[in-house]
Coordinates of C-alpha atoms and ligand atoms in Angstrom, one line a residue:
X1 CA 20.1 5.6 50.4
X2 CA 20.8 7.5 53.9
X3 CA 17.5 9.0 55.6
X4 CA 17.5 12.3 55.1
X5 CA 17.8 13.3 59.0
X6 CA 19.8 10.5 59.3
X7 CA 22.8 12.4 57.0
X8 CA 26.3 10.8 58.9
X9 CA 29.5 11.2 58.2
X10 CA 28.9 8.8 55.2
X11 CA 31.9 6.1 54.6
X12 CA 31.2 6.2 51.2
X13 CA 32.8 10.1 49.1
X14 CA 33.2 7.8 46.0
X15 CA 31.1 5.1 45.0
X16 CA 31.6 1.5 45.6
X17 CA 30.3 -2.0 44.5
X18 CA 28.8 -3.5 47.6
X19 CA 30.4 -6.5 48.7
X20 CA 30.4 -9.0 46.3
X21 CA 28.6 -11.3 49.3
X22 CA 25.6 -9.3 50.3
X23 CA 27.3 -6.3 51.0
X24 CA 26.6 -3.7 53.2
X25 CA 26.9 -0.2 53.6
X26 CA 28.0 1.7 56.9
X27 CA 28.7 5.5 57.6
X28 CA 32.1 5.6 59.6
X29 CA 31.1 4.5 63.1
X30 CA 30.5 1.0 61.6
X31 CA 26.6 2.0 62.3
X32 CA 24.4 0.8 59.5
X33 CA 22.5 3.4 57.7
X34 CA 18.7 3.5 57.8
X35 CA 17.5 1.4 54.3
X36 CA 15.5 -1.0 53.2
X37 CA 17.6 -2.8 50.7
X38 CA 19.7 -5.1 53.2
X39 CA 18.2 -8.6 52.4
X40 CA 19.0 -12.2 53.4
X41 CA 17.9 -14.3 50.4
X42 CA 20.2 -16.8 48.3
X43 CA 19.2 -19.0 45.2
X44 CA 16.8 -21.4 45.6
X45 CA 17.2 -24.9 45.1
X46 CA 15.1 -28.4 46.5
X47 CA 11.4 -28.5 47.6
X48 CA 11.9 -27.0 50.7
X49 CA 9.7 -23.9 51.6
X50 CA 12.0 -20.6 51.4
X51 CA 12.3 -17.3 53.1
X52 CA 13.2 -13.7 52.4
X53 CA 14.1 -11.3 55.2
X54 CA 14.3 -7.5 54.6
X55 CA 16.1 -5.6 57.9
X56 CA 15.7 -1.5 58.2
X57 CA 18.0 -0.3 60.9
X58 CA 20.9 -0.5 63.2
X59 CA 23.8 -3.4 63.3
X60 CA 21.9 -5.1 66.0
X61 CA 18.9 -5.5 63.6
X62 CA 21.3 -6.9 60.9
X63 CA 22.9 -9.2 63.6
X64 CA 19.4 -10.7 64.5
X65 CA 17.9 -10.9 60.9
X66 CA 21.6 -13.1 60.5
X67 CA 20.6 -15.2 63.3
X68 CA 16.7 -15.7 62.4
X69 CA 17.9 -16.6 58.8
X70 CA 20.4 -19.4 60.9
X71 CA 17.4 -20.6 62.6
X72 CA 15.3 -20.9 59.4
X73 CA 18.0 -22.4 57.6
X74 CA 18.7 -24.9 60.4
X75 CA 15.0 -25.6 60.8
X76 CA 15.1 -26.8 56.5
X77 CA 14.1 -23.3 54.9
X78 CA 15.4 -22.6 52.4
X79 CA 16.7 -18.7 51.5
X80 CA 14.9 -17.4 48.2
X81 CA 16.5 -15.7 45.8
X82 CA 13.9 -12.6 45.8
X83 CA 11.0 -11.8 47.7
X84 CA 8.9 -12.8 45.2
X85 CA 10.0 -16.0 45.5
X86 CA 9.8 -16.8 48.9
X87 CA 7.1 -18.8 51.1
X88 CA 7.9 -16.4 54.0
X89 CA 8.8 -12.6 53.6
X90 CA 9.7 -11.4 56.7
X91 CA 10.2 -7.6 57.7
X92 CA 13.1 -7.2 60.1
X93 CA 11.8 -3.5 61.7
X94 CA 13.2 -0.2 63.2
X95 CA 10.7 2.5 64.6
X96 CA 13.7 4.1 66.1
X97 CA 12.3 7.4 64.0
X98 CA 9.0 7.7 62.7
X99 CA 10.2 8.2 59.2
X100 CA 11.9 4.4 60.0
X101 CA 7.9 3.0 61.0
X102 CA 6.4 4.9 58.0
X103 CA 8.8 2.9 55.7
X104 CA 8.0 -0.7 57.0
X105 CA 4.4 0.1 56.6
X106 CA 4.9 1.3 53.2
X107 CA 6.4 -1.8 52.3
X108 CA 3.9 -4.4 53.7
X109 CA 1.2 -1.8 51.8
X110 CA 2.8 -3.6 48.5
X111 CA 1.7 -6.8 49.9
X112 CA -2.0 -6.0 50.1
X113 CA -4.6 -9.1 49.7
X114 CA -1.4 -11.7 48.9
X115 CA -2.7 -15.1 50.2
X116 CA -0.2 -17.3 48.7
X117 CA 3.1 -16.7 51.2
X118 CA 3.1 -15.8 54.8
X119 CA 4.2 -12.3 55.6
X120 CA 5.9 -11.7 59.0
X121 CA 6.6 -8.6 60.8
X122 CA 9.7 -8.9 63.4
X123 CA 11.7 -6.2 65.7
X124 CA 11.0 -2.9 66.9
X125 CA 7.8 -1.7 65.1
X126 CA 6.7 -5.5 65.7
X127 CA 6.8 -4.9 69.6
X128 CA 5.7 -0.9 69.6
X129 CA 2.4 -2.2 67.4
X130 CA 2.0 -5.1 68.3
X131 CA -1.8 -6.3 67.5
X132 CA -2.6 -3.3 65.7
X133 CA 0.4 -4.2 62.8
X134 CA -2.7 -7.1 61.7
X135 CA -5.1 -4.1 61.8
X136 CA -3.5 -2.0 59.4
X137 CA -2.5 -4.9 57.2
X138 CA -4.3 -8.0 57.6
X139 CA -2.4 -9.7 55.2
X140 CA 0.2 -10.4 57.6
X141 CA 0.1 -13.4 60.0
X142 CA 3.3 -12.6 62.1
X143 CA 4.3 -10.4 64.4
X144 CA 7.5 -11.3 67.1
X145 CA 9.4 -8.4 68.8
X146 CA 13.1 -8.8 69.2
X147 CA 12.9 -9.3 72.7
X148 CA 10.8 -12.9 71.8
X149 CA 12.8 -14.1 69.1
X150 CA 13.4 -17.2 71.5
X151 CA 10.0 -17.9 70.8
X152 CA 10.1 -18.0 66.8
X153 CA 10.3 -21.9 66.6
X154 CA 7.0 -22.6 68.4
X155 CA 5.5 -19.3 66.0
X156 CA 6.6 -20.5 62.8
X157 CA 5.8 -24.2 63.9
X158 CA 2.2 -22.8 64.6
X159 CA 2.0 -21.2 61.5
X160 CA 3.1 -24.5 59.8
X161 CA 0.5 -26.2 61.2
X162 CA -2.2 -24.1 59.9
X163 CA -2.0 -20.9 62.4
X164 CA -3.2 -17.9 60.6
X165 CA -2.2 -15.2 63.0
X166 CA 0.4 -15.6 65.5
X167 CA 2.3 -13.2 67.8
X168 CA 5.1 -13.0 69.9
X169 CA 5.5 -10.3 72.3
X170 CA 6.8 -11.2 75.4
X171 CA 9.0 -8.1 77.4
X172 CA 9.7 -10.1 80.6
X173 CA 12.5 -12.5 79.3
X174 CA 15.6 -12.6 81.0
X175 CA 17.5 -14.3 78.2
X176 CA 19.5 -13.9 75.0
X177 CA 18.8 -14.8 71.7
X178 CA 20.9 -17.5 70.8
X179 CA 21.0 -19.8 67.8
X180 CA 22.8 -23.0 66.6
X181 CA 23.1 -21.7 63.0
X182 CA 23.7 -18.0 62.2
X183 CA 24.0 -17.1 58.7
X184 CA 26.7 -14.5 58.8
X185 CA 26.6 -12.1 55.3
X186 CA 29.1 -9.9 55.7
X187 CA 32.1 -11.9 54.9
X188 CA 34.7 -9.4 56.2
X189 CA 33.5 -8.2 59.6
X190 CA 31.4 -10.4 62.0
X191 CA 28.8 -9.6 64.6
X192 CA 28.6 -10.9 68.1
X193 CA 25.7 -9.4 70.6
X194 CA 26.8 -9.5 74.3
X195 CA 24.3 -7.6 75.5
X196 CA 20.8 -7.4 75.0
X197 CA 18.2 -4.4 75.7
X198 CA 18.6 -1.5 77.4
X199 CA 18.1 -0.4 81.3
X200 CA 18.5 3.0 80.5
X201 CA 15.5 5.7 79.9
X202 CA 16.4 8.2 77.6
X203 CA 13.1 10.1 77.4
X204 CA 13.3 10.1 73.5
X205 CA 14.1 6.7 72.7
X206 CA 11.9 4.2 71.7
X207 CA 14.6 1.2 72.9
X208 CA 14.1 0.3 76.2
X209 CA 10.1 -0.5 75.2
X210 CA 11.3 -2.7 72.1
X211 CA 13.8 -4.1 73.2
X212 CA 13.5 -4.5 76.6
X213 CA 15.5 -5.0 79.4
X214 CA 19.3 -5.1 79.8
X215 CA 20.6 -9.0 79.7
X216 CA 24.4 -9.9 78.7
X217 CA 25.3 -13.1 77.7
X218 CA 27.8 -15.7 79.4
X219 CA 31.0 -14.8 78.3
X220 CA 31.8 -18.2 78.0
X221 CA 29.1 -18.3 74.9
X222 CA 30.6 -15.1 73.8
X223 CA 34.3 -16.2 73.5
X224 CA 33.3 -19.8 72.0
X225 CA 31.6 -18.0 69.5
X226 CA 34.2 -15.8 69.0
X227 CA 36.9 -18.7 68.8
X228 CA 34.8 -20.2 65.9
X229 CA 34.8 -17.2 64.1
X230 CA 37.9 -17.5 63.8
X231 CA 38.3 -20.4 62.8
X232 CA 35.9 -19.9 60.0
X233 CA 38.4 -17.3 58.9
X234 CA 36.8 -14.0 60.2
X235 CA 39.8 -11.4 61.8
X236 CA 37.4 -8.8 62.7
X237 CA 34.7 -9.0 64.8
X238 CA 32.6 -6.2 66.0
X239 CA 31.0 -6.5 69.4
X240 CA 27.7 -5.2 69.9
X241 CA 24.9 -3.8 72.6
X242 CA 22.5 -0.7 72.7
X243 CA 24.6 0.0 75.8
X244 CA 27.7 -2.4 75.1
X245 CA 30.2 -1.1 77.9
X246 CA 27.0 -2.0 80.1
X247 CA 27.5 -6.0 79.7
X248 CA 28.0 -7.7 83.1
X249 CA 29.0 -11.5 82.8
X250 CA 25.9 -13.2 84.2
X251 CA 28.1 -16.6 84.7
X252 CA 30.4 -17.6 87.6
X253 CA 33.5 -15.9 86.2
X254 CA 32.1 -12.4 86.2
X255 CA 33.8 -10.6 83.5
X256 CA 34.1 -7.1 83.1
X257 CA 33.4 -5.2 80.0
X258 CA 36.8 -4.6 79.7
X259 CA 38.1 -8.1 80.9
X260 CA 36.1 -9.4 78.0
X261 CA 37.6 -7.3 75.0
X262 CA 40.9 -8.3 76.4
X263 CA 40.0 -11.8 76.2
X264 CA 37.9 -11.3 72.6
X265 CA 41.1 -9.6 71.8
X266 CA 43.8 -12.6 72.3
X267 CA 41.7 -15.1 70.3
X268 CA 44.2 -16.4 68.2
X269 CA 43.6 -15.2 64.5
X270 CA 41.4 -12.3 65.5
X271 CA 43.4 -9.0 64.5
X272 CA 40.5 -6.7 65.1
X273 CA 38.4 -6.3 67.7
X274 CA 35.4 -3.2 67.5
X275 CA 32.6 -2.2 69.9
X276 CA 29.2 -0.3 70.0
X277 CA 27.3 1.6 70.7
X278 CA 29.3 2.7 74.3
X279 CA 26.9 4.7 77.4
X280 CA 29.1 7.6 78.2
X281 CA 27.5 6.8 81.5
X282 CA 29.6 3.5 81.6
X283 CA 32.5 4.6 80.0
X284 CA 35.7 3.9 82.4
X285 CA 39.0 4.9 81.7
X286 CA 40.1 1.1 81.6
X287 CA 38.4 0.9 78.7
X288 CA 41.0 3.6 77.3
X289 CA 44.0 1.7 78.9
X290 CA 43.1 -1.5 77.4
X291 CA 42.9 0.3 73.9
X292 CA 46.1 1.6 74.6
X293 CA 47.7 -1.7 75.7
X294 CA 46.3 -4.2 73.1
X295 CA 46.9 -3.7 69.7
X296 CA 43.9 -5.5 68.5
X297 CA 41.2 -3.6 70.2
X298 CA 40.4 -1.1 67.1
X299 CA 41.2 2.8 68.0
X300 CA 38.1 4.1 67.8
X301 CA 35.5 4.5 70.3
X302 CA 31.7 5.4 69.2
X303 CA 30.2 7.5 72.5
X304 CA 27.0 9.3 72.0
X305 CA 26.6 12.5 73.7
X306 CA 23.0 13.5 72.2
X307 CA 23.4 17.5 73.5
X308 CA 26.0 20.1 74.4
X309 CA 23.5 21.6 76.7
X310 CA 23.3 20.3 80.1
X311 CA 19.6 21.8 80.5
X312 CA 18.8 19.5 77.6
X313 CA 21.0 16.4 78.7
X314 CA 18.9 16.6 81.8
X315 CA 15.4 16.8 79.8
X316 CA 16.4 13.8 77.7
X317 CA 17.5 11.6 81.1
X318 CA 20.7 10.8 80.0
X319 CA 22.5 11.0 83.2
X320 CA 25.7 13.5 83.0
X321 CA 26.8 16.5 82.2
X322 CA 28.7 18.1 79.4
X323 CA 31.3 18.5 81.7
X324 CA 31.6 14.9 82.7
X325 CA 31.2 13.9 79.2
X326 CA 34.3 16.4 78.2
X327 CA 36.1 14.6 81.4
X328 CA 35.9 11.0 79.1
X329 CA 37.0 12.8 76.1
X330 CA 40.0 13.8 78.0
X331 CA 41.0 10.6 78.7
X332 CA 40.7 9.3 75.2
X333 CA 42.7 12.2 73.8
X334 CA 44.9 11.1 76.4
X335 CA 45.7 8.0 75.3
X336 CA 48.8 6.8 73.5
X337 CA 47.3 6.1 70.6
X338 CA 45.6 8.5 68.3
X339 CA 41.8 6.8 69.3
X340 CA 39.2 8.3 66.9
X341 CA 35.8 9.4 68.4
X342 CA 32.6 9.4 67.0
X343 CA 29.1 10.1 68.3
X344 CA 25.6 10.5 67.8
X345 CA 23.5 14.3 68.1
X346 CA 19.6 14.9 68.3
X347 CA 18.9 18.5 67.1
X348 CA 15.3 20.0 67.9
X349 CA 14.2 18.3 71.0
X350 CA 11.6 19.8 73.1
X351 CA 12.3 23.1 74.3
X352 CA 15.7 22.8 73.0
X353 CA 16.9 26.9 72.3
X354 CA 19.2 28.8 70.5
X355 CA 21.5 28.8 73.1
X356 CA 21.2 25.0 73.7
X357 CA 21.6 24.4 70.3
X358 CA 24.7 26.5 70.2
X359 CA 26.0 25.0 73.1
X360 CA 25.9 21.6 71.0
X361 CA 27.8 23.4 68.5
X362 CA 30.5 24.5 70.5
X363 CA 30.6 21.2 71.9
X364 CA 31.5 19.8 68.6
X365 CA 34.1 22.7 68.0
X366 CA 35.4 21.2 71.4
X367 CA 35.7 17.7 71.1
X368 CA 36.7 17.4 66.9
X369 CA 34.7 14.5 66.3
X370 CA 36.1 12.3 63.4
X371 CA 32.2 11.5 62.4
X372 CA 28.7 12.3 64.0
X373 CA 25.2 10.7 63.2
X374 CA 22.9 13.8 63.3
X375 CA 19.1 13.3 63.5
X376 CA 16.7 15.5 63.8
X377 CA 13.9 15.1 66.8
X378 CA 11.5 12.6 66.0
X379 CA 8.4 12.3 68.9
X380 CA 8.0 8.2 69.9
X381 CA 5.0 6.3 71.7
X382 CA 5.6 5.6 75.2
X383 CA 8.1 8.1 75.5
X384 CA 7.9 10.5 78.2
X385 CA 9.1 13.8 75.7
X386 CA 6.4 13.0 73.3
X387 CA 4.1 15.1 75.7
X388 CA 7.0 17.7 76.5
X389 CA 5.7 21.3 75.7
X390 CA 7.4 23.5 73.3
X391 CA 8.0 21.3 70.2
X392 CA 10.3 22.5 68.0
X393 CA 8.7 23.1 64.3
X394 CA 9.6 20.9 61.7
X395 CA 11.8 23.6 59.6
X396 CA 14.0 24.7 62.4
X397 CA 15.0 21.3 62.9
X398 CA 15.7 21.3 59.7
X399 CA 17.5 24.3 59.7
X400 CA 19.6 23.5 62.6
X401 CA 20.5 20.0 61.4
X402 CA 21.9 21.7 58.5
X403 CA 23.9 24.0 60.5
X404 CA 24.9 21.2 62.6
X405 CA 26.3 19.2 59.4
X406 CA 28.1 21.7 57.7
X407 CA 30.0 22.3 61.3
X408 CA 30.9 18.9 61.1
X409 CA 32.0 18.5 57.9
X410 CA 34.8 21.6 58.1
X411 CA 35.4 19.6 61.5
X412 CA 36.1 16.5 59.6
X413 CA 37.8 17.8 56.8
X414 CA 40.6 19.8 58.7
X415 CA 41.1 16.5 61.1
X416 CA 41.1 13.9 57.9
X417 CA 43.5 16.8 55.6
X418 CA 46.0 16.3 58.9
X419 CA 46.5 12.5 57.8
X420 CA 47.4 13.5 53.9
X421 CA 51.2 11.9 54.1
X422 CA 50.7 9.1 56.8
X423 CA 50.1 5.2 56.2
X424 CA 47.6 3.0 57.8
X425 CA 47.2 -0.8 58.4
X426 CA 43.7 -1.1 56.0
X427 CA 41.3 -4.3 55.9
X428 CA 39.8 -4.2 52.5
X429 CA 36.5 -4.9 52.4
X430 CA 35.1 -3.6 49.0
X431 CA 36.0 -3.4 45.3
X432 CA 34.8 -1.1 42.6
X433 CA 35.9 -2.8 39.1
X434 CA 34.5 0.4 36.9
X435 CA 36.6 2.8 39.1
X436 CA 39.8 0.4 39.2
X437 CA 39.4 1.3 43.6
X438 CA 39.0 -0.7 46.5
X439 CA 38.1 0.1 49.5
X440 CA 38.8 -0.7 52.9
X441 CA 38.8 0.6 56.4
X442 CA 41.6 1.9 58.6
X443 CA 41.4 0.5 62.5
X444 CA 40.3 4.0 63.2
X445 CA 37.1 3.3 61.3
X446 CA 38.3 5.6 58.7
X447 CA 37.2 4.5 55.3
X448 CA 39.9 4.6 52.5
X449 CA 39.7 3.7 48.8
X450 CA 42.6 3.3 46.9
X451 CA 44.6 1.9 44.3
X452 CA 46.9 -1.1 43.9
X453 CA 48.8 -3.0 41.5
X454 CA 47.7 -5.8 43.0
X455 CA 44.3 -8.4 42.7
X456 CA 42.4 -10.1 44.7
X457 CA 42.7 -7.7 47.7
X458 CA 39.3 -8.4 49.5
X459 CA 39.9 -9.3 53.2
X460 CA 43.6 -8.9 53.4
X461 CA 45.3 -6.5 55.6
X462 CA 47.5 -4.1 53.9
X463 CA 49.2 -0.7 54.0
X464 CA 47.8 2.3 52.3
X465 CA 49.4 5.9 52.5
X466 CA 46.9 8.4 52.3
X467 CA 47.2 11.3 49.4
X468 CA 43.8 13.4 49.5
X469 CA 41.3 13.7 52.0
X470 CA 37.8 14.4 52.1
X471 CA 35.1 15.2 54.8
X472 CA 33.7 11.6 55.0
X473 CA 36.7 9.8 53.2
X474 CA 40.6 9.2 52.9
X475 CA 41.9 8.3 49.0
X476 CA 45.1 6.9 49.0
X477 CA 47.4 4.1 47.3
X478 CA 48.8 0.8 48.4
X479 CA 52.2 0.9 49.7
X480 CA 54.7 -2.1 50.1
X481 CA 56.2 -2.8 53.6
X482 CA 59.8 -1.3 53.8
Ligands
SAM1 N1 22.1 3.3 73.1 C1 22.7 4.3 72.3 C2 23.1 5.5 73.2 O1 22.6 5.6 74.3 O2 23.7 6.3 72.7 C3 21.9 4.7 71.2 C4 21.0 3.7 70.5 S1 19.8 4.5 69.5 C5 19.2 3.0 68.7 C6 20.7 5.3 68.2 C7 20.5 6.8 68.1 O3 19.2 7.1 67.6 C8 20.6 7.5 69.5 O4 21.9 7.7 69.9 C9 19.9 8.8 69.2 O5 20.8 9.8 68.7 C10 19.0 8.5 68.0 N2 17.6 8.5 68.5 C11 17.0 7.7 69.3 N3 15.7 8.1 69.5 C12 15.5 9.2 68.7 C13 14.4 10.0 68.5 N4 13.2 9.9 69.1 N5 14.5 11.1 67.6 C14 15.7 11.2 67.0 N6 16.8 10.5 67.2 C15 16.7 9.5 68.0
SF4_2 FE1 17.8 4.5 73.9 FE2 19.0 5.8 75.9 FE3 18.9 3.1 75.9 FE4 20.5 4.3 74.2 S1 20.7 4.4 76.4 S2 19.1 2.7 73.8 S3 19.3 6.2 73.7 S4 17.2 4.5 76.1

């Protein structure tokens, strides 16, 4: 189910039943694995014309397929129960990776010469294609980039009124996507985006051309929503942005990142409060202080470093050093509380050497990551390091990814063996009925599955003491409060 070059820390050491509504599966930063099975769809019912959306990629892909299904929903779609069924199958794209484009276009291949529902093509690939998405399969008649979805209503109204090709591709927008309606499926954890795009030019990443640029939301908007998530029962919500810690509240009362988690945080009936993906660029050491100070801001803190190599920090633009980096690492360790730290690694970029690479290693040896997200190169349009000499070939990447991961996971498994004894506050999110386990996750991220005497866990917060540990995992058993 992972991409192969996409191998993370993965959340799951023993097998679980997905969530019983539309469940879906993360690694241990809370990042959604690369697939293709994540659908919105729901039984049909009424004369109403349906929809089924399929999303490859991140959280923030997940978020926006919730909030297009809210829109359809409101606008008298209805969600089908299978692609098959629906009027509109909509593709909710990544081309983050080219594996990730390959995919989508391996899906709408399976659609060839269908005339009798309207296929749509939204997100990343959408925007990097653009036009040429209706060359390669003429079957489909949408196309709308993430950074449009504000224009979806007058697209799908076109379509209803007989369009056969429409397209939504506007970069230049200076506002969020907001809808009346989103359909949230995850019903443990909820989404809220703050920030939108991405101001940052990584030389590898596809993003900032997708996405487009940065815009944050009014954190007025954010905490309303917030409020009613809470209301609607939710105790966890997970705050999100390509460059989160980035957000600057665009209205009159000017909030700060961190002024905003403290204010998410002291929502009355929210207990948890998470945040991704953080810039190390923009990470400030009130952003530690507030973890330390509020209980409800989750300790753990997602920061990407990419490289251990300062040569090859400065090929990929991403604007400090290793030192630096180490610096912010400092601080967390610092903290009061024991914050976990996760990240994300590229192995095999251009010219990248043996020494850079082991300079990346010793960097891991040096910070003890709890979880990584490795990936190996992958060359992007309209990316500057697509034309950088000295690619790396295919099977050294592959050979140094491997390295890379079995580093990590003797990393992971001497830092989670440490916890064998201790008890944590878990939110259980997942049940496996075969394996008599659930499954839930510590406010470290840490995933835990477990057994209890009791029933009907799903959503409550408990206490598990941990009793074996693995490299991706913690197995443990429900303990009463003394
Ligand atoms: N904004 C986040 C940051 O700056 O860390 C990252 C967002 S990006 C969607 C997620 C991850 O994909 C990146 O951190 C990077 O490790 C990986 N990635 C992006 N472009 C890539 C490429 N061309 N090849 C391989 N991995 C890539
Ligand atoms: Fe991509 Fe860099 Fe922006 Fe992250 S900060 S989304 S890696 S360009």
């Amino acid at each position: 189910m992972l991409d192969s070059n996409r191998i993370m820390s993965k959340g799951f050491d023993v097998e679980i039943d997905t969530l019983a509504n539309g469940g879906q599966a993360e690694d241990s930063t809370g990042v959604l694995s690369e697939r293709s099975d994540l659908s919105v769809g729901l039984s049909s019912g009424g004369g109403a014309k349906s929809f089924y959306i399929e999303t490859f990629g991140c959280q923030m892909n997940v978020h926006d397929t919730e909030k297009v299904a809210g829109f359809l929903l409101a606008r008298g779609y209805r969600a089908a129960a299978s692609a098959t069924d629906a009027d509109l199958m909509l593709y909710n794209t990544c081309s983050i990776r080219e594996k990730a484009a390959q995919k989508v276009f391996s899906r709408l291949g399976e659609w060839r010469g269908e005339r009798r529902k309207v296929i749509g093509v939204l997100g990343c690939l959408a925007q990097q294609e653009g036009e040429e998405i209706f060359e390669r399969a003429p079957w489909v008649s949408l196309v709308c980039g993430s950074a449009s979805y504000r224009k979806l209503p007058e697209l799908v109204a076109e379509l209803e009124s007989g369009g056969r090709r429409v397209m939504g591709l506007d970069l230049n927008v200076d506002e969020t996507f907001e809808t009346e309606i989103t359909r949230r499926d995850n019903p443990i954890r909820a989404y809220i985006t703050i920030i939108e795009g991405c101001d940052y030019a990584c030389s590898y990443c596809v993003v900032p051309h997708t996405r487009g640029p940065e815009r944050s939301r009014a954190s007025d908007a954010v905490l309303s929503e917030a409020r009613r998530l809470a209301y609607a029962g939710y105790t966890e919500i997970q705050l999100l942005g390509q460059t989160v810690n980035s957000y600057r509240d665009p209205s009159p009362r000017k909030l700060s990142f961190v002024e905003l988690l403290r204010e998410v945080a002291s929502v009355i009936g929210i207990r948890r409060v998470r945040f991704t993906t953080s810039h190390p660029n923009d990470f400030h050491r009130e952003i530690v202080d507030a973890i330390d100070s509020t209980l409800a801001l989750c300790d753990h803190i997602h920061l990407p470093v990419q490289s251990g190599s300062d040569r090859i920090l400065r090929e990929m633009r991403r604007t400090y050093t290793r030192d630096e980096y180490l610096d912010k690492i400092s601080w967390i360790r610092g903290a009061r509380r024991a914050i976990s730290i996760t990240s994300d690694i590229i192995v095999g970029f251009p010219g990248e050497s043996e020494r850079d690479f082991e300079d990346t290693l010793t960097l891991l040896d040096e910070v003890g990551y709890d979880g990584i997200f490795s990936f190996s190169y992958s060359p992007r349009p309209n990316t500057t390091a697509t034309s950088m000499p000295d690619a790396i070939p295919e099977a050294e990447k592959s050979r140094r990814l491997a390295i890379l991961q079995e580093r990590q996971r003797q990393i992971q498994l001497t830092r989670n063996e440490k916890l064998v004894g201790e008890t944590f506050e878990v939110l259980v999110d997942n049940h496996n009925a075969a394996r008599a386990q659930w499954a839930g996750r510590t406010s470290s991220n840490r995933m835990i599955n477990f057994t209890s005497p009791r029933e009907n866990l799903l959503g409550e917060y408990i206490q598990v003491k941990v009793t074996r540990a693995a490299p991706h995992s913690l197995v443990g058993e429900h303990v009463a409060l003394q």
